[in-house]
Coordinates of C-alpha atoms and ligand atoms in Angstrom, one line a residue:
X1 CA -22.9 5.7 23.9
X2 CA -20.1 8.2 24.3
X3 CA -21.2 11.3 26.2
X4 CA -19.0 14.4 25.9
X5 CA -19.2 17.3 28.2
X6 CA -18.3 20.9 27.1
X7 CA -17.7 22.1 23.6
X8 CA -14.7 20.6 21.7
X9 CA -12.6 23.8 21.4
X10 CA -10.2 22.6 18.7
X11 CA -13.1 21.9 16.4
X12 CA -15.0 25.0 17.4
X13 CA -12.1 27.4 16.7
X14 CA -11.8 26.0 13.1
X15 CA -15.4 27.0 12.3
X16 CA -18.5 25.0 11.5
X17 CA -18.5 21.7 9.8
X18 CA -20.6 20.9 6.8
X19 CA -23.7 18.8 7.7
X20 CA -23.1 15.2 8.7
X21 CA -24.2 12.3 6.5
X22 CA -25.6 9.8 9.0
X23 CA -26.0 6.2 7.8
X24 CA -29.5 5.6 6.5
X25 CA -30.9 2.3 5.3
X26 CA -29.0 -0.8 4.3
X27 CA -25.5 -0.9 2.8
X28 CA -22.8 -3.5 2.3
X29 CA -19.1 -3.2 3.0
X30 CA -16.0 -5.3 3.0
X31 CA -14.7 -3.5 6.2
X32 CA -16.6 -1.5 8.7
X33 CA -14.7 0.7 11.2
X34 CA -16.5 1.8 14.3
X35 CA -15.0 5.1 15.6
X36 CA -13.5 7.9 13.6
X37 CA -10.7 9.0 16.0
X38 CA -7.0 8.6 15.6
X39 CA -7.4 4.8 15.7
X40 CA -10.4 4.5 13.4
X41 CA -9.2 6.9 10.7
X42 CA -5.7 5.4 10.7
X43 CA -7.3 1.9 10.4
X44 CA -9.4 3.1 7.5
X45 CA -6.3 4.7 5.7
X46 CA -4.3 1.5 6.2
X47 CA -7.2 -0.6 4.9
X48 CA -7.6 1.4 1.7
X49 CA -3.8 1.2 1.2
X50 CA -3.8 -2.6 1.6
X51 CA -7.1 -3.4 -0.2
X52 CA -7.5 -1.1 -3.2
X53 CA -11.0 -1.2 -4.5
X54 CA -12.4 -2.6 -1.2
X55 CA -15.5 -0.8 0.3
X56 CA -14.6 0.7 3.7
X57 CA -17.3 2.3 5.8
X58 CA -16.5 4.3 8.9
X59 CA -19.2 5.0 11.5
X60 CA -18.9 7.5 14.4
X61 CA -21.4 8.4 17.1
X62 CA -20.2 12.0 17.0
X63 CA -18.5 14.4 14.5
X64 CA -15.0 13.9 13.4
X65 CA -12.8 16.1 15.6
X66 CA -15.4 16.3 18.4
X67 CA -15.0 12.9 20.1
X68 CA -12.1 11.9 22.3
X69 CA -9.6 12.7 19.5
X70 CA -10.7 16.3 19.1
X71 CA -10.6 16.8 22.9
X72 CA -6.9 16.1 23.5
X73 CA -4.0 18.5 23.8
X74 CA -2.4 17.5 20.5
X75 CA 1.0 16.2 21.7
X76 CA 2.0 13.4 19.3
X77 CA 4.9 12.2 21.3
X78 CA 7.7 10.0 20.0
X79 CA 9.4 9.2 23.4
X80 CA 8.3 7.0 26.3
X81 CA 5.3 8.5 28.0
X82 CA 4.4 6.2 30.8
X83 CA 1.9 8.1 32.9
X84 CA 2.2 5.7 35.8
X85 CA 6.0 6.3 36.1
X86 CA 7.7 9.1 38.1
X87 CA 9.2 10.7 35.0
X88 CA 7.6 9.0 31.9
X89 CA 10.3 6.4 31.6
X90 CA 9.1 2.9 30.7
X91 CA 9.7 -0.3 32.6
X92 CA 12.9 -1.2 30.8
X93 CA 15.3 0.4 28.3
X94 CA 14.5 -2.3 25.8
X95 CA 10.8 -1.6 25.9
X96 CA 11.4 2.1 25.6
X97 CA 13.6 1.6 22.6
X98 CA 10.9 -0.4 20.8
X99 CA 8.2 2.1 21.8
X100 CA 10.2 5.0 20.4
X101 CA 10.7 3.2 17.1
X102 CA 7.0 2.3 16.9
X103 CA 5.9 5.8 17.9
X104 CA 8.1 7.2 15.1
X105 CA 6.5 4.9 12.7
X106 CA 3.1 6.3 13.8
X107 CA 4.4 9.8 13.3
X108 CA 5.7 8.8 9.8
X109 CA 2.4 7.3 8.9
X110 CA 0.6 10.5 10.0
X111 CA 3.2 12.7 8.1
X112 CA 2.6 10.8 4.9
X113 CA -1.2 11.2 5.3
X114 CA -0.7 15.0 5.8
X115 CA 1.3 15.1 2.6
X116 CA -1.0 12.8 0.6
X117 CA -4.2 14.6 1.6
X118 CA -2.8 18.2 1.6
X119 CA -3.5 18.7 5.3
X120 CA -2.6 22.2 6.5
X121 CA 1.0 22.1 7.8
X122 CA 0.0 24.2 10.8
X123 CA -2.1 21.2 12.1
X124 CA 1.0 18.9 12.1
X125 CA 3.9 21.0 13.5
X126 CA 7.1 19.0 14.2
X127 CA 8.1 21.6 16.8
X128 CA 9.1 19.4 19.8
X129 CA 7.9 19.9 23.3
X130 CA 9.2 20.8 26.8
X131 CA 8.8 19.0 30.1
X132 CA 8.3 22.0 32.4
X133 CA 9.5 21.9 36.0
X134 CA 8.1 24.3 38.6
X135 CA 9.8 22.8 41.7
X136 CA 13.2 21.4 42.7
X137 CA 11.6 18.0 42.9
X138 CA 10.4 18.0 39.4
X139 CA 13.6 19.6 38.2
X140 CA 15.2 16.4 39.6
X141 CA 12.6 14.3 37.7
X142 CA 13.7 16.2 34.5
X143 CA 17.3 15.4 35.3
X144 CA 16.6 11.7 35.8
X145 CA 14.5 11.6 32.6
X146 CA 17.4 13.4 30.8
X147 CA 19.8 10.7 32.1
X148 CA 17.4 8.0 30.9
X149 CA 17.2 9.7 27.4
X150 CA 21.0 9.9 27.3
X151 CA 21.2 6.1 27.8
X152 CA 18.7 5.6 25.0
X153 CA 20.9 7.9 22.8
X154 CA 18.1 10.4 22.5
X155 CA 18.6 14.2 22.0
X156 CA 17.4 16.7 24.5
X157 CA 18.2 20.1 25.8
X158 CA 17.9 21.5 29.3
X159 CA 16.4 25.0 29.6
X160 CA 17.0 27.2 32.6
X161 CA 14.5 29.6 34.2
X162 CA 15.5 32.5 31.9
X163 CA 15.1 30.3 28.7
X164 CA 11.7 29.1 29.9
X165 CA 10.6 32.7 30.4
X166 CA 11.8 33.5 26.9
X167 CA 9.8 30.7 25.4
X168 CA 6.6 30.9 27.4
X169 CA 6.5 34.5 28.9
X170 CA 5.9 32.8 32.3
X171 CA 8.2 33.1 35.3
X172 CA 6.6 30.0 36.8
X173 CA 9.0 27.4 35.5
X174 CA 12.4 26.7 37.1
X175 CA 13.6 24.6 34.2
X176 CA 12.6 22.6 31.2
X177 CA 13.7 19.6 29.2
X178 CA 13.2 20.1 25.5
X179 CA 12.9 17.1 23.2
X180 CA 12.6 17.7 19.4
X181 CA 10.6 14.7 18.2
X182 CA 7.1 15.5 19.3
X183 CA 4.7 16.7 16.6
X184 CA 2.2 19.3 17.9
X185 CA -1.1 18.6 16.3
X186 CA -4.2 20.8 15.9
X187 CA -6.1 17.6 16.7
X188 CA -9.4 18.6 15.1
X189 CA -7.6 20.0 12.1
X190 CA -5.6 16.9 11.6
X191 CA -8.4 14.4 11.9
X192 CA -10.8 16.5 9.8
X193 CA -8.1 16.6 7.1
X194 CA -7.6 12.9 7.5
X195 CA -11.4 12.3 7.1
X196 CA -11.7 14.6 4.1
X197 CA -8.7 13.0 2.3
X198 CA -10.1 9.5 3.1
X199 CA -13.5 10.3 1.9
X200 CA -12.2 9.9 -1.7
X201 CA -11.6 6.2 -0.9
X202 CA -13.9 5.4 2.0
X203 CA -17.4 6.3 3.2
X204 CA -17.6 8.1 6.5
X205 CA -20.9 8.4 8.3
X206 CA -20.9 10.7 11.4
X207 CA -23.7 10.9 13.9
X208 CA -24.2 7.2 13.3
X209 CA -23.9 5.5 16.7
X210 CA -23.5 1.7 16.5
X211 CA -26.0 0.1 18.8
X212 CA -25.2 -3.5 18.2
X213 CA -23.4 -6.0 15.9
X214 CA -24.1 -9.7 15.4
X215 CA -23.1 -12.6 13.2
X216 CA -25.1 -13.0 9.9
X217 CA -24.1 -16.2 8.3
X218 CA -20.4 -16.0 7.5
X219 CA -20.4 -12.2 7.7
X220 CA -21.6 -9.5 10.2
X221 CA -24.5 -7.1 10.6
X222 CA -23.7 -3.7 12.2
X223 CA -26.7 -1.7 13.4
X224 CA -26.8 2.0 13.9
X225 CA -29.7 4.2 15.0
X226 CA -30.6 4.9 11.3
X227 CA -29.3 1.9 9.3
X228 CA -27.5 -1.4 8.9
X229 CA -24.2 -2.4 7.4
X230 CA -23.7 -6.0 6.2
X231 CA -20.0 -6.4 6.3
X232 CA -17.3 -9.1 6.1
X233 CA -15.0 -7.6 8.8
X234 CA -15.4 -5.1 11.6
X235 CA -12.7 -3.0 13.3
X236 CA -13.7 -1.7 16.7
X237 CA -11.9 1.7 17.1
X238 CA -14.1 3.1 19.8
X239 CA -11.5 3.1 22.6
X240 CA -13.0 2.6 26.1
X241 CA -16.4 2.1 24.6
X242 CA -15.3 -1.4 23.4
X243 CA -16.5 -2.4 26.8
X244 CA -20.0 -1.2 26.0
X245 CA -20.1 -4.1 23.5
X246 CA -19.2 -6.5 26.3
X247 CA -15.5 -6.8 25.2
X248 CA -12.7 -6.6 27.8
X249 CA -15.4 -5.9 30.4
X250 CA -13.9 -5.2 33.9
X251 CA -10.4 -4.9 32.5
X252 CA -10.2 -1.2 31.4
X253 CA -9.8 1.9 33.4
X254 CA -11.8 4.9 32.3
X255 CA -10.2 8.2 33.2
X256 CA -11.6 11.7 32.3
X257 CA -9.3 14.6 31.8
X258 CA -10.4 18.2 31.7
X259 CA -9.1 21.0 29.5
X260 CA -9.7 24.6 28.8
X261 CA -8.8 27.2 26.2
X262 CA -8.7 30.9 26.5
X263 CA -10.5 33.4 24.3
X264 CA -8.4 34.9 21.5
X265 CA -5.7 37.0 23.1
X266 CA -6.0 40.7 22.3
X267 CA -3.0 42.6 21.0
X268 CA -2.6 44.0 24.5
X269 CA -2.8 40.6 26.1
X270 CA -0.2 39.3 23.6
X271 CA 2.1 42.1 24.6
X272 CA 1.7 41.3 28.3
X273 CA 2.3 37.6 27.8
X274 CA 5.4 37.9 25.6
X275 CA 7.2 34.6 24.8
X276 CA 6.9 32.7 21.5
X277 CA 3.7 32.3 19.6
X278 CA 3.7 28.4 19.7
X279 CA 5.0 26.1 22.4
X280 CA 3.8 23.1 24.3
X281 CA 4.7 22.1 27.9
X282 CA 3.9 18.7 29.4
X283 CA 4.5 18.6 33.2
X284 CA 7.7 16.9 34.4
X285 CA 5.5 15.0 36.8
X286 CA 3.1 13.0 34.6
X287 CA 0.2 14.0 36.9
X288 CA 0.7 17.7 36.6
X289 CA -0.8 20.3 34.2
X290 CA -0.2 20.5 30.4
X291 CA 0.0 24.1 29.0
X292 CA 0.2 25.0 25.3
X293 CA 0.2 28.2 23.3
X294 CA -1.2 28.3 19.7
X295 CA -1.3 30.9 17.1
X296 CA -3.5 32.1 14.2
X297 CA -2.5 29.2 11.9
X298 CA -3.9 26.8 14.4
X299 CA -7.2 28.6 15.2
X300 CA -6.2 31.7 17.1
X301 CA -3.7 33.2 19.6
X302 CA -4.8 31.2 22.6
X303 CA -3.5 29.3 25.6
X304 CA -4.8 25.9 26.4
X305 CA -4.6 24.0 29.7
X306 CA -5.1 20.4 30.6
X307 CA -5.5 19.0 34.1
X308 CA -5.7 15.5 35.5
X309 CA -7.8 13.2 36.1
X310 CA -10.9 11.6 37.5
X311 CA -11.7 7.9 37.5
X312 CA -15.0 7.6 35.7
X313 CA -16.0 3.9 35.3
X314 CA -19.4 5.0 33.9
X315 CA -17.5 7.0 31.2
X316 CA -19.3 10.3 31.9
X317 CA -18.3 13.5 33.6
X318 CA -20.8 15.5 35.6
X319 CA -21.7 19.2 35.7
X320 CA -20.2 19.3 39.2
X321 CA -16.9 17.9 38.0
X322 CA -16.8 20.3 35.1
X323 CA -17.4 23.3 37.4
X324 CA -14.7 22.1 39.7
X325 CA -12.3 21.6 36.8
X326 CA -13.0 25.1 35.5
X327 CA -12.0 26.6 38.9
X328 CA -8.8 24.6 39.0
X329 CA -7.9 25.5 35.5
X330 CA -8.4 29.2 36.2
X331 CA -6.1 28.9 39.2
X332 CA -3.4 27.1 37.1
X333 CA -3.6 29.7 34.4
X334 CA -3.3 32.6 36.9
X335 CA -0.4 31.0 38.7
X336 CA 1.5 30.8 35.4
X337 CA 0.3 34.0 33.8
X338 CA -0.7 36.5 36.5
X339 CA -0.6 39.1 33.7
X340 CA -3.6 37.4 32.0
X341 CA -6.1 37.4 34.9
X342 CA -8.6 39.3 32.7
X343 CA -8.4 36.8 29.9
X344 CA -11.5 34.5 29.9
X345 CA -11.3 30.7 29.5
X346 CA -13.7 30.5 26.6
X347 CA -14.0 26.7 26.4
X348 CA -14.0 24.1 29.1
X349 CA -14.3 20.5 28.1
X350 CA -13.6 17.0 29.3
X351 CA -12.6 13.8 27.4
X352 CA -12.0 10.2 28.0
X353 CA -8.7 8.3 28.4
X354 CA -8.7 4.5 28.5
X355 CA -5.9 2.7 30.4
X356 CA -5.1 -0.9 31.3
X357 CA -3.2 -1.8 34.5
X358 CA -0.4 -3.4 32.5
X359 CA -0.1 -0.6 29.9
X360 CA -1.3 -2.8 27.0
X361 CA -3.9 -2.1 24.3
X362 CA -6.8 -4.3 23.1
X363 CA -5.6 -4.9 19.6
X364 CA -5.8 -7.6 16.9
X365 CA -8.4 -10.2 16.1
X366 CA -10.9 -10.8 18.9
X367 CA -13.4 -12.9 17.1
X368 CA -13.7 -14.4 13.6
X369 CA -13.6 -11.2 11.4
X370 CA -13.8 -8.8 14.3
X371 CA -10.6 -6.8 15.2
X372 CA -9.9 -4.2 17.9
X373 CA -7.8 -1.0 18.0
X374 CA -8.6 0.2 21.5
X375 CA -7.2 1.3 24.9
X376 CA -4.4 3.7 24.0
X377 CA -3.0 4.2 27.5
X378 CA -2.7 8.0 27.5
X379 CA -0.9 8.4 24.2
X380 CA -3.8 8.1 21.8
X381 CA -2.2 10.2 19.1
X382 CA 0.7 7.7 18.5
X383 CA -0.7 4.6 20.2
X384 CA -4.1 5.1 18.5
X385 CA -2.4 5.5 15.1
X386 CA -0.5 2.3 15.8
X387 CA -3.4 0.2 17.0
X388 CA -5.4 1.4 14.0
X389 CA -2.6 0.3 11.6
X390 CA -2.3 -3.0 13.5
X391 CA -6.0 -3.8 13.3
X392 CA -6.2 -3.0 9.6
X393 CA -3.1 -5.1 8.9
X394 CA -4.5 -8.1 10.8
X395 CA -7.9 -7.7 9.0
X396 CA -6.0 -7.7 5.7
X397 CA -3.9 -10.8 6.6
X398 CA -0.7 -8.8 6.8
X399 CA 1.9 -9.0 9.5
X400 CA 4.5 -6.4 10.4
X401 CA 6.6 -5.2 13.3
X402 CA 3.5 -3.3 14.5
X403 CA 1.2 -6.3 14.5
X404 CA 3.9 -8.4 16.1
X405 CA 4.4 -5.9 18.9
X406 CA 0.7 -6.0 19.8
X407 CA 0.5 -9.8 19.3
X408 CA 3.2 -10.2 22.0
X409 CA 1.2 -8.1 24.5
X410 CA -0.6 -9.8 27.4
X411 CA -4.3 -9.2 28.0
X412 CA -5.3 -6.4 30.3
X413 CA -5.8 -8.0 33.7
X414 CA -9.1 -7.8 35.5
X415 CA -9.6 -4.8 37.8
X416 CA -10.7 -5.3 41.4
X417 CA -14.4 -5.4 42.0
X418 CA -16.1 -2.0 41.1
X419 CA -16.3 -0.3 44.5
X420 CA -12.8 -1.3 45.4
X421 CA -11.4 -0.2 42.0
X422 CA -13.2 3.2 42.3
X423 CA -11.9 3.7 45.8
X424 CA -8.4 2.6 45.0
X425 CA -8.1 4.5 41.7
X426 CA -9.6 7.7 43.2
X427 CA -7.3 7.6 46.2
X428 CA -4.3 7.0 44.0
X429 CA -5.1 9.7 41.5
X430 CA -5.9 12.2 44.3
X431 CA -2.6 11.4 46.0
X432 CA -0.6 11.7 42.8
X433 CA -2.5 14.8 41.8
X434 CA -1.7 16.4 45.2
X435 CA 2.0 15.6 44.9
X436 CA 2.0 17.1 41.4
X437 CA -0.1 20.1 42.5
X438 CA 2.6 22.7 41.6
X439 CA 3.4 21.1 38.3
Ligands
FAD1 C1 -8.1 16.5 27.7 C2 -7.3 15.4 27.1 C3 -6.0 15.7 26.7 C4 -5.2 14.6 26.0 N1 -4.0 15.0 25.5 C5 -3.4 14.0 24.8 C6 -2.1 14.4 24.1 O1 -1.7 15.5 24.2 N2 -1.5 13.4 23.4 C7 -2.0 12.1 23.3 O2 -1.4 11.3 22.7 N3 -3.2 11.8 23.9 C8 -3.9 12.7 24.6 N4 -5.1 12.4 25.2 C9 -5.6 11.0 25.0 C10 -6.2 10.9 23.6 O3 -7.1 11.9 23.3 C11 -6.9 9.5 23.5 O4 -6.1 8.5 23.9 C12 -7.3 9.3 22.0 O5 -8.3 10.2 21.7 C13 -7.7 7.9 21.7 O6 -7.9 7.8 20.3 P1 -8.9 6.7 19.8 O7 -9.1 6.9 18.3 O8 -8.5 5.4 20.3 O9 -10.3 7.0 20.6 P2 -11.3 8.3 20.6 O10 -10.5 9.5 20.2 O11 -12.0 8.2 21.9 O12 -12.2 7.9 19.4 C14 -13.2 6.9 19.5 C15 -14.4 7.3 18.7 O13 -15.3 6.3 18.8 C16 -16.6 6.8 18.7 N5 -17.6 5.9 19.3 C17 -17.6 5.4 20.6 N6 -18.6 4.5 20.7 C18 -19.2 4.4 19.5 C19 -20.3 3.7 18.9 N7 -21.0 2.9 19.7 N8 -20.7 3.9 17.6 C20 -19.9 4.7 16.8 N9 -18.9 5.4 17.3 C21 -18.5 5.3 18.6 C22 -16.5 8.1 19.5 O14 -17.5 9.1 19.2 C23 -15.1 8.6 19.2 O15 -15.1 9.5 18.1 C24 -5.8 13.4 25.9 C25 -7.1 13.1 26.3 C26 -7.8 14.1 26.9 C27 -9.2 13.8 27.3

């Protein structure tokens, strides 16, 4: 079962949710989706689009907006975002071009949902983002990423120290590379809106952890702590926890990221910080720190920070790790905003990330009538949306450029045996983190 540490700030700042409706007793469905994050809710939306009148049931162990999806930083990025590379560029230009086109399809799908369901535009802000550089080294990474974007024919703008100060109010950054295509989500607001819109056409049961599923004649039986669904088809959209059902075991890397959000900035703190009311900075070095400023339309005038990265094969973060992360985040915030030393980090949380060594997802039909939309490799906003669409299309007997893209992907390779994998991954992450410590 997923275990989440720390309160999910994005959901908390939007106020309390109405009571959950956990699954009770026996029900039937044509399609059952396990997981109500980006992948699961996108799958459910695509299912109802393709199968009008079909009964779609979505089950989540947690609350919508409080699982992995509600714990991320909200950068729905259109461009290559390969965390293993030096500057986010992918393995080849051809791959990057097809990823950009697919990512933009995911953003288009989300935009259409925002319009159809009347989701608050503040939760889906097509504002773009900046790769911030704090050292000469990462400024060079920005320049090489810029050259890569130029070859791909993508627009970008280089910002100097003064321009970065104007946007962020921080003197920390030497330069920035602005790209216009990223949508800045209020992640909890977006998925809550998606779930609310979908609830006209699908049934969503939160606080309904799936404990098992098994074949039942020609269909499937899905068990939760309080009920059972008899269903023709299942979509697994529970990201790294697909492994907890025995699927892709030993092939997925479970990383935990840590994030924090300040209390509401007082009028005085806002005056001291300056800059613009909304912006988002990803680090030029993929292993650095993400910083974002939000405003009242998104849940308050606050700054949120995200740091890397612990290898957690047991998919849990400990109290000790949370305390350590809180100290690191405080330091990162103080380095960037010495004028805000008195501002408290009101929320500290962690969340999971599921990666494969070859940057592929676990998507498509994995057994007769069972489909997967898992392992988003760091870009769960767009990749999760895409895997959800792909799984729903496969389950509906439809093919598209999205299903074809995932069908061409290899399987995630096996990881080395557990102690070696842990040692190797931890050493690698520590080294990369150390190198990116100023970013
Ligand atoms: C701090 C942080 C910052 C991040 N920032 C970004 C970012 O800016 N941009 C970006 O693209 N990505 C970001 N990510 C990654 C992103 O959050 C994930 O890739 C994304 O959430 C994956 O979406 P998903 O729907 O596949 O899985 P999840 O969001 O993990 O959703 C899976 C759902 O399945 C449910 N579940 C699991 N097991 C069961 C079960 N047995 N029964 C029922 N339900 C179950 C869980 O409760 C959960 O709600 C970040 C991650 C973290 C932790």
